[in-house]
Short mmCIF file of C-alpha atoms and ligand atoms in Angstrom, two decimals:
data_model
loop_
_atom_site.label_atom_id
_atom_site.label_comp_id
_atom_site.label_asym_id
_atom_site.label_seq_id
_atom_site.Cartn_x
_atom_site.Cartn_y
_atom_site.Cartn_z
CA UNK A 1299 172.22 131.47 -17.65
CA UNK A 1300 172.45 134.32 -14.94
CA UNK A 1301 171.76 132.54 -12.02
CA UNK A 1302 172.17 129.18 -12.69
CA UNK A 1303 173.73 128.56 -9.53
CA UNK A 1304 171.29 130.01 -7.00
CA UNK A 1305 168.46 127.98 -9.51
CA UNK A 1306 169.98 125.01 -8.80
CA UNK A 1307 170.65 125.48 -4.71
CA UNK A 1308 167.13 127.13 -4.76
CA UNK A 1309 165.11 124.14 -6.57
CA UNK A 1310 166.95 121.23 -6.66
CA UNK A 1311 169.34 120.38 -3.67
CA UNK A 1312 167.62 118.46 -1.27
CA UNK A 1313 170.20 116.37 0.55
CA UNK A 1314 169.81 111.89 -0.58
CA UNK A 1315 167.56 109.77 1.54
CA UNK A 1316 170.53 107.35 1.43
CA UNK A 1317 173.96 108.11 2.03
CA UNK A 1318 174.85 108.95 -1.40
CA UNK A 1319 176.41 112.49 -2.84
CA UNK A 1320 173.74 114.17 -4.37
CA UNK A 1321 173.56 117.41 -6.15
CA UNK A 1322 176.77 119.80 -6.07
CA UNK A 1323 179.91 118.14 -6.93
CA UNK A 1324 180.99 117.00 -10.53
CA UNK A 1325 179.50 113.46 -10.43
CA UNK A 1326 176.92 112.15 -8.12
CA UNK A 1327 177.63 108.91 -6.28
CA UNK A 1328 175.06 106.00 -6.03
CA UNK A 1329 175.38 102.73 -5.03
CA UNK A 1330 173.35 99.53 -5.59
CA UNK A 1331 173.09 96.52 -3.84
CA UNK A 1332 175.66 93.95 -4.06
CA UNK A 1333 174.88 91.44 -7.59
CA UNK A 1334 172.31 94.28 -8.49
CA UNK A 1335 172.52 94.48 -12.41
CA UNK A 1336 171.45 98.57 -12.79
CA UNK A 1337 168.43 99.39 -15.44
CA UNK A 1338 168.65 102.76 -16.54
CA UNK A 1339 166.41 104.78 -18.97
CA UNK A 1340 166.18 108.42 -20.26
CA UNK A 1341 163.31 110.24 -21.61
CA UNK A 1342 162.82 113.78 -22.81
CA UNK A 1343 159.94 116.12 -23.03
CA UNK A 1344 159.92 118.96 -25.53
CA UNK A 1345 157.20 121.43 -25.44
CA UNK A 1346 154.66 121.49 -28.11
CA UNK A 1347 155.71 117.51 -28.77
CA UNK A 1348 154.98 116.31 -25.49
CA UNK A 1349 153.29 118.65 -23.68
CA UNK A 1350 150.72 121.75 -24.03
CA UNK A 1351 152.11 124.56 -23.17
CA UNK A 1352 148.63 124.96 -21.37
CA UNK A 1353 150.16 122.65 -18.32
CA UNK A 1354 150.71 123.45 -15.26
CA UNK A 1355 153.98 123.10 -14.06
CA UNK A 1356 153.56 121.20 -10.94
CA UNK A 1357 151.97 118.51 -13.04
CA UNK A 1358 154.92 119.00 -15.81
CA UNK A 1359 156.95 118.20 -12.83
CA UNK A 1360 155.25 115.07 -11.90
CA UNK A 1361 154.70 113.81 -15.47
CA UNK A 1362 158.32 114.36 -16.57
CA UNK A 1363 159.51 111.70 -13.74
CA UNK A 1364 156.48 109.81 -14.26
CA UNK A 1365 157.31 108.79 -17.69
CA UNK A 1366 160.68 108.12 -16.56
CA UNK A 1367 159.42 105.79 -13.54
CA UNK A 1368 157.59 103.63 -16.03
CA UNK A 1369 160.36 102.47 -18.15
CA UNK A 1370 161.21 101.28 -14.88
CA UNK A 1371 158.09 99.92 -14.00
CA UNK A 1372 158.46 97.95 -17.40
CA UNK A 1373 161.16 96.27 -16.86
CA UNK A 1374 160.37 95.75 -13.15
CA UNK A 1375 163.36 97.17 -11.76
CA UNK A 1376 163.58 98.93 -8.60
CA UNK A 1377 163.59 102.59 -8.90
CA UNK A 1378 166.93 104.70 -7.11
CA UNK A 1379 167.74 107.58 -8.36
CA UNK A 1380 167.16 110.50 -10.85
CA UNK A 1381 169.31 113.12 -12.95
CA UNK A 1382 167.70 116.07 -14.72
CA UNK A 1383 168.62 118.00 -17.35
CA UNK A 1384 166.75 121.32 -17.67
CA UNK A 1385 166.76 123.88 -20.80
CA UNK A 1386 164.53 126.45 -19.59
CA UNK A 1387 163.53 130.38 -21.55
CA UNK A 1388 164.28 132.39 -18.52
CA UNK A 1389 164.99 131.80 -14.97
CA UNK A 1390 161.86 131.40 -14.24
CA UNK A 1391 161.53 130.97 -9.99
CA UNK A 1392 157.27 130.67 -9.32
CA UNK A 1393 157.91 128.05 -13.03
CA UNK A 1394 160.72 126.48 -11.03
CA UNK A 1395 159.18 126.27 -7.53
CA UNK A 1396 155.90 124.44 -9.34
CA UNK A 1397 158.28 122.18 -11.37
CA UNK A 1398 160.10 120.90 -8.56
CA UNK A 1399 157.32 120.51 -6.36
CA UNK A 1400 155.47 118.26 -8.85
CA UNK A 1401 158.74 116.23 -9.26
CA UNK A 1402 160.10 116.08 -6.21
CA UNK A 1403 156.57 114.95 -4.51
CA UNK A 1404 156.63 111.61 -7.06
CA UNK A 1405 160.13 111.22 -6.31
CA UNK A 1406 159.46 111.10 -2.34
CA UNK A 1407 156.84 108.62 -2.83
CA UNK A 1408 158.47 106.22 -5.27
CA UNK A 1409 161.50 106.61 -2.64
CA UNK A 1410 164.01 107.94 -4.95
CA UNK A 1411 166.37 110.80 -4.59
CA UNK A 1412 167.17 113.78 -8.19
CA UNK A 1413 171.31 113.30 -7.60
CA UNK A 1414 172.56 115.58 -10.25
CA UNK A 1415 171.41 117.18 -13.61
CA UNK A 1416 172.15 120.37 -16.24
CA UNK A 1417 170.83 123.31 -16.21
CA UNK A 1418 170.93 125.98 -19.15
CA UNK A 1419 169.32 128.54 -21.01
CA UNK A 1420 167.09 127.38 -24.43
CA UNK A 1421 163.92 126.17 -25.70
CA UNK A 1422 161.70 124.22 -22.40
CA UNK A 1423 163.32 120.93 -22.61
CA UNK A 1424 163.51 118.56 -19.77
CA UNK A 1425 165.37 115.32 -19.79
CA UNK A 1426 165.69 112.88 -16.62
CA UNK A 1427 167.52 109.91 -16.50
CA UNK A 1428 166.05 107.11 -14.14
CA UNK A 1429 168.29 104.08 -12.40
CA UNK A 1430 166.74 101.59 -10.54
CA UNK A 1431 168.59 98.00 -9.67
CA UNK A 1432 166.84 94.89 -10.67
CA UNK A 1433 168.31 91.02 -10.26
CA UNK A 1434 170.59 89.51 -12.60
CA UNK A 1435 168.41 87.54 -15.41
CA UNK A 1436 164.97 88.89 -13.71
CA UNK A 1437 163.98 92.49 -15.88
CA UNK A 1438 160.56 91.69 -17.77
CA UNK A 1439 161.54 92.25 -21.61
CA UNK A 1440 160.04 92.93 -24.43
CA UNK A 1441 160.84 89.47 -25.81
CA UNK A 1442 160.05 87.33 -23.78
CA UNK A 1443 156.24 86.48 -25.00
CA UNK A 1444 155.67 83.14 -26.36
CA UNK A 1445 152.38 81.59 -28.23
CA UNK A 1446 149.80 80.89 -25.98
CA UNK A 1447 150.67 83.17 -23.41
CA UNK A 1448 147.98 85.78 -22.39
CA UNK A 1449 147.66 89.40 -23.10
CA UNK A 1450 147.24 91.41 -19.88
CA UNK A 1451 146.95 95.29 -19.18
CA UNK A 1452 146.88 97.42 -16.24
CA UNK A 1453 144.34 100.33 -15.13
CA UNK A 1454 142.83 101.82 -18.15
CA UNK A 1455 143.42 103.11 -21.69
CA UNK A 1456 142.74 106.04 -23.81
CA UNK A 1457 141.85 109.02 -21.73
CA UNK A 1458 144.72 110.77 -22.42
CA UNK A 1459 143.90 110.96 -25.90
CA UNK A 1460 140.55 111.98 -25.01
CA UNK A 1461 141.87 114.53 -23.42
CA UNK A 1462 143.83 115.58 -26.12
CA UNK A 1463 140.84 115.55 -28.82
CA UNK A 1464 139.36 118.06 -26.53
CA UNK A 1465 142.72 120.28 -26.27
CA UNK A 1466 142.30 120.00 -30.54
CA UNK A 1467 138.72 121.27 -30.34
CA UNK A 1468 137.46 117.40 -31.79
CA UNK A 1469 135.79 116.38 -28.93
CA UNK A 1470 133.59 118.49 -26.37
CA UNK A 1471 133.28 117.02 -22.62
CA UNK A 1472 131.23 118.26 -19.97
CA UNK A 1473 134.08 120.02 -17.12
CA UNK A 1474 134.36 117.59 -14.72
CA UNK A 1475 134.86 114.63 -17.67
CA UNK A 1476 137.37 116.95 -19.29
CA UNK A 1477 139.39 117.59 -15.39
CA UNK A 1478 139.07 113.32 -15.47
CA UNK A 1479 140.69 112.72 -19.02
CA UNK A 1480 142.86 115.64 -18.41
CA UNK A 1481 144.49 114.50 -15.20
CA UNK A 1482 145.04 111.07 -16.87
CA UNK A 1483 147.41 112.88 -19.17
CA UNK A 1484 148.71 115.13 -16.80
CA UNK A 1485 149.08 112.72 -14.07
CA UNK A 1486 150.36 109.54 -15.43
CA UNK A 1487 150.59 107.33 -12.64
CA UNK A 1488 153.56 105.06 -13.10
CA UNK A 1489 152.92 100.98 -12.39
CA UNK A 1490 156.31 100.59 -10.30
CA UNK A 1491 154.62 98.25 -7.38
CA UNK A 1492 153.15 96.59 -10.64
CA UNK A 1493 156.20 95.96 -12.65
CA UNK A 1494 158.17 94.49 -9.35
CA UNK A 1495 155.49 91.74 -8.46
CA UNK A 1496 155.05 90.89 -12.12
CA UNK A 1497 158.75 89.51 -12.11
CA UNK A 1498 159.43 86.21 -12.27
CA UNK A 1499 155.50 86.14 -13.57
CA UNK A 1500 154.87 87.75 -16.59
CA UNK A 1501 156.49 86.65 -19.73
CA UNK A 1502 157.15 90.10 -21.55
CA UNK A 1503 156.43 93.88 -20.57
CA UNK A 1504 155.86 97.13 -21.95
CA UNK A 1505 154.56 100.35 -20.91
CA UNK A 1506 152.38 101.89 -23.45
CA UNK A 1507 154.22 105.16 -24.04
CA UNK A 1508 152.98 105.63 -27.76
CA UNK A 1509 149.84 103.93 -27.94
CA UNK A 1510 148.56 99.91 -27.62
CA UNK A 1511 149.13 98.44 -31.12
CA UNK A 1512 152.38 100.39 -32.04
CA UNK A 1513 153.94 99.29 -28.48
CA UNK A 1514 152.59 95.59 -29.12
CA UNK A 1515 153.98 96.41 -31.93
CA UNK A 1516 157.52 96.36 -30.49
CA UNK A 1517 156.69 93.06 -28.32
CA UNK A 1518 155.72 91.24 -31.05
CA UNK A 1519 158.70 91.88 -33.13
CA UNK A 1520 161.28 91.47 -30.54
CA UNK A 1521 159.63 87.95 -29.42
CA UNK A 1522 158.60 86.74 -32.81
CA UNK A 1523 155.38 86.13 -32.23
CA UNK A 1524 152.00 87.52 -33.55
CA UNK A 1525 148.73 88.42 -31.28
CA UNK A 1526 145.11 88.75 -30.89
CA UNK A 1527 143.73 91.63 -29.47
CA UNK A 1528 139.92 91.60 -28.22
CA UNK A 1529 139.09 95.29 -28.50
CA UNK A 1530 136.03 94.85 -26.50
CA UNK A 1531 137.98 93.61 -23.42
CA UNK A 1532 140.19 96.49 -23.42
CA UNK A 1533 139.74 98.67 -19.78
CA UNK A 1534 138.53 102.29 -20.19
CA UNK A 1535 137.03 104.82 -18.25
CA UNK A 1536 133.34 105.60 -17.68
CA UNK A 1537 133.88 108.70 -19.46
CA UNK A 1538 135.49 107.37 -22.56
CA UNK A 1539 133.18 104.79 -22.75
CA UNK A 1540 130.34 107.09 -22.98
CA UNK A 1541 132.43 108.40 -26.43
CA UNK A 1542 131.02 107.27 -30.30
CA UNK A 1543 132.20 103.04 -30.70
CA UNK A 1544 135.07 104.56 -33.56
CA UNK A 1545 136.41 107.26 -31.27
CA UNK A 1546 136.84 104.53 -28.38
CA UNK A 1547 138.38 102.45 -30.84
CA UNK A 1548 141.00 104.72 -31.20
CA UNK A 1549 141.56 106.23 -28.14
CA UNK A 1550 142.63 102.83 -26.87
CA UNK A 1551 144.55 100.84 -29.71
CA UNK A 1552 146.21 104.47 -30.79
CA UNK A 1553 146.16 106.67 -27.79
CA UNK A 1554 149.26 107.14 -26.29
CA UNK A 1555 150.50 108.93 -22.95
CA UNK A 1556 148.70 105.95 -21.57
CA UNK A 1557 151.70 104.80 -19.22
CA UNK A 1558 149.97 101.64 -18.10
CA UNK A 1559 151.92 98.15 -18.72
CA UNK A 1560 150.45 96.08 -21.60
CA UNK A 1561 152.14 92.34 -20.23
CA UNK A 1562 152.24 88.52 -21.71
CA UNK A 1563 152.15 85.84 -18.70
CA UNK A 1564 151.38 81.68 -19.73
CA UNK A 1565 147.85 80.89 -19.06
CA UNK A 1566 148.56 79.19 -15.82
CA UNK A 1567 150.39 82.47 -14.00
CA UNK A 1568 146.84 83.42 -14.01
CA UNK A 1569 146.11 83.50 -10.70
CA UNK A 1570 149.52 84.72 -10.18
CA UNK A 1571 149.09 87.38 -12.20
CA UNK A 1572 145.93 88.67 -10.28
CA UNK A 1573 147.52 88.52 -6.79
CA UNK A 1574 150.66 90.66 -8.12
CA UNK A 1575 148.02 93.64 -9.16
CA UNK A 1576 146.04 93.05 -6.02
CA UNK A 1577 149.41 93.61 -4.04
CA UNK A 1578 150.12 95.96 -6.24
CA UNK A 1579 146.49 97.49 -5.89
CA UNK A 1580 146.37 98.06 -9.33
CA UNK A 1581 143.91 96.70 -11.63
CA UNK A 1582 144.46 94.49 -14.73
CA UNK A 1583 142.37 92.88 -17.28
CA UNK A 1584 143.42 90.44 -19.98
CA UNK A 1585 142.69 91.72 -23.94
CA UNK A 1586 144.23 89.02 -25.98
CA UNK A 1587 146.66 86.34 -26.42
CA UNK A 1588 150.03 85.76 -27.98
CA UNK A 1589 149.98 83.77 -31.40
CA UNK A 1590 152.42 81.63 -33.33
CA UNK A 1591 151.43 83.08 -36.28
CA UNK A 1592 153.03 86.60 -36.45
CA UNK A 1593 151.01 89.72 -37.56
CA UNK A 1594 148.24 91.40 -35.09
CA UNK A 1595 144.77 90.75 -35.27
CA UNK A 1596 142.00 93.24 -33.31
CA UNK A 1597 138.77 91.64 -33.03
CA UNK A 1598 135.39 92.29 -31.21
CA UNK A 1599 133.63 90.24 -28.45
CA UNK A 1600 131.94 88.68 -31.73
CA UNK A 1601 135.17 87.73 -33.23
CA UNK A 1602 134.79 89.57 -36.07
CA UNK A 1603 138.02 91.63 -37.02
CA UNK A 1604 138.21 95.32 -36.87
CA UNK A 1605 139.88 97.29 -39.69
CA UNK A 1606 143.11 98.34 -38.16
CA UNK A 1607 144.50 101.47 -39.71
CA UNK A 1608 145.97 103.15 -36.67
CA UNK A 1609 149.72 103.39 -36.12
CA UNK A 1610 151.38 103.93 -32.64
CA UNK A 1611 152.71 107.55 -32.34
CA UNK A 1612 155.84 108.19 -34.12
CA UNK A 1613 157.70 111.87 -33.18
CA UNK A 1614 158.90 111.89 -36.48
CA UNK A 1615 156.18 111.04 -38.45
P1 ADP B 788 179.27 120.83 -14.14
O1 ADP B 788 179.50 122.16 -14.79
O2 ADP B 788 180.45 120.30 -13.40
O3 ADP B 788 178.63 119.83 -15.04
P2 ADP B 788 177.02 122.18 -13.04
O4 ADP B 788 177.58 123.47 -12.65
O5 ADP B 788 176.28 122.05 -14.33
O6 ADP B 788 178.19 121.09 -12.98
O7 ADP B 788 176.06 121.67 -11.89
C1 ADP B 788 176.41 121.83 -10.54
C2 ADP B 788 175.77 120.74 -9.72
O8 ADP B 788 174.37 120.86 -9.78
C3 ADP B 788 176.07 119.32 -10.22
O9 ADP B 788 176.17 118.47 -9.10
C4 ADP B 788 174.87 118.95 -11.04
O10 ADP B 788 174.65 117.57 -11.06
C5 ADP B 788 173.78 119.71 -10.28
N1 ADP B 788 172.64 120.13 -11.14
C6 ADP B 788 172.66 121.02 -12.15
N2 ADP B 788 171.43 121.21 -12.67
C7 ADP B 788 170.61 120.40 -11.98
C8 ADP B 788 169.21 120.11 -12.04
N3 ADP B 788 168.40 120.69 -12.93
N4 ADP B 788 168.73 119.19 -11.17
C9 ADP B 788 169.53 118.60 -10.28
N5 ADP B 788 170.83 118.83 -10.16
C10 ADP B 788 171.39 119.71 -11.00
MG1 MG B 789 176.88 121.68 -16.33
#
């Protein structure tokens, strides 16, 4: 691409918070505490699969790193440093300038430093890779839940699919419900503080990436375990509540984009659970429990069972 060079010095060399070589040599440099294991993740947005083209690109920015952050979160690791790797039309500078803003602004205040990346002409792709350090033995997994332990989540669900029904013309929402639901999926805020006071507490994580029951999904298989899910219980907003009983339904077990962290923790972490989202200043609220039986089960405050037809989001389905 003409111009990669002055793209890159332009929009993404800002010199490392820590003494680390950042952006313009072959490799970055990054170092880690000493007996720091490193957790490292990548995830890739492609327009029209993850994003409208409709978004703006300081919030493409943030939203890019934030679901990068919370693969972080989910294993409760530390968050360091970022690489991204940009296919991008044109060379694009107001696109650019937004982009980085949005990005770089998340990355001040999660304390991490972009060290390196690509940059090349071709469809709008963007692909970051996070690293954060975490303590030998202490990441939160996916398998770690056991029977009996409770089902916890953080913030709310669902208003990111809201938000999408309305982009699909389903749904209609008065504008300043619509800017609410919208900034939910635009403005995924990731659970880091969460995810680093649930270690050593919780007994499994997740983020919910691709919506509740295809993520439990994931737990459940990867512990061996089955669960119980009280649909009732499950947080939501004020203005997805106010949405028909069905639509709720499946805004919340089969959303997506969610980026909250749908946890297991033992009965008696409970009050240890609630003091790591109050540090945290997050809020969570427990929707189930972990069974011995396997399969997954979504019932009402009534108990009686819901028909449960909705899949988490598969890309290639
Ligand atoms: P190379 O050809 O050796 O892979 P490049 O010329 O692609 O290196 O990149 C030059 C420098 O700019 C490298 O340090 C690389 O990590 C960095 N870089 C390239 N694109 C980006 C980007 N989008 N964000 C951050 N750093 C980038
Ligand atoms: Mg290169």
């Amino acid at each position: 691409m003409a111009g990669e060079f002055e793209l890159i010095a332009r929009h993404f060399t800002r010199p490392p918070r820590r003494p680390w070589l950042g952006v313009g040599d072959d490799c970055a440099l990054v170092g880690i505490d000493a007996g720091m294991q490193l957790a490292i993740s990548s995830d890739m947005l492609v327009e029209g699969r993850h994003f409208l083209s409709t978004v703006e690109p300081e919030r493409l920015g943030h939203k890019a790193l934030a679901v990068n952050l919370s693969d972080l979160a989910a294993c409760g690791a530390e968050p360091l440093a970022c690489t991204l790797a940009l296919a991008l039309p044109r060379a694009d500078d107001a696109f650019l300038a937004a982009f980085a803003r949005g990005l770089y602004a998340l990355a001040g205040r999660s304390g991490i430093d972009l060290v390196g990346g690509d940059t090349t002409a071709g469809p709008l792709n963007i692909c970051i890779t996070v690293f954060g350090q975490v303590p030998p033995g202490q990441a939160l997994l996916r398998s770690g839940a056991r029977a009996g332990d409770e089902l916890w989540v953080s913030g709310t669900l669902g208003d990111a699919r809201l938000a999408l029904e309305v982009f699909r013309g389903r749904v209609a929402l008065a504008g300043g419900d619509f800017e609410t639901v919208r900034r939910a999926m635009e403005l995924p805020q990731p659970r880091v503080a969460l995810g680093l006071a649930l270690r050593g507490v919780a007994s499994s994580a997740i983020d919910l990436s691709d919506g509740l029951l295809g993520d439990l999904g994931h737990v459940l298989a990867r512990s061996g375990v089955g669960a119980r899910i009280d649909a009732d219980a499950l947080p939501r907003s004020a203005v997805l509540a106010a949405q028909a009983p069905a639509l709720q339904h499946e805004c919340l077990l089969a959303g997506g984009d969610d980026y909250e962290l749908l946890f297991s923790a033992a009965p008696a972490r409970r009050e240890a659970v609630l003091a790591a989202a109050h540090g945290a200043g997050v809020a969570v609220t427990r929707c189930g429990a972990i069974t011995a039986a396997p399969g997954l089960q979504v019932v009402d405050a009534r108990g009686r069972e819901l028909p449960v037809s909705w899949h988490g989001f598969d890309h290639f389905a």
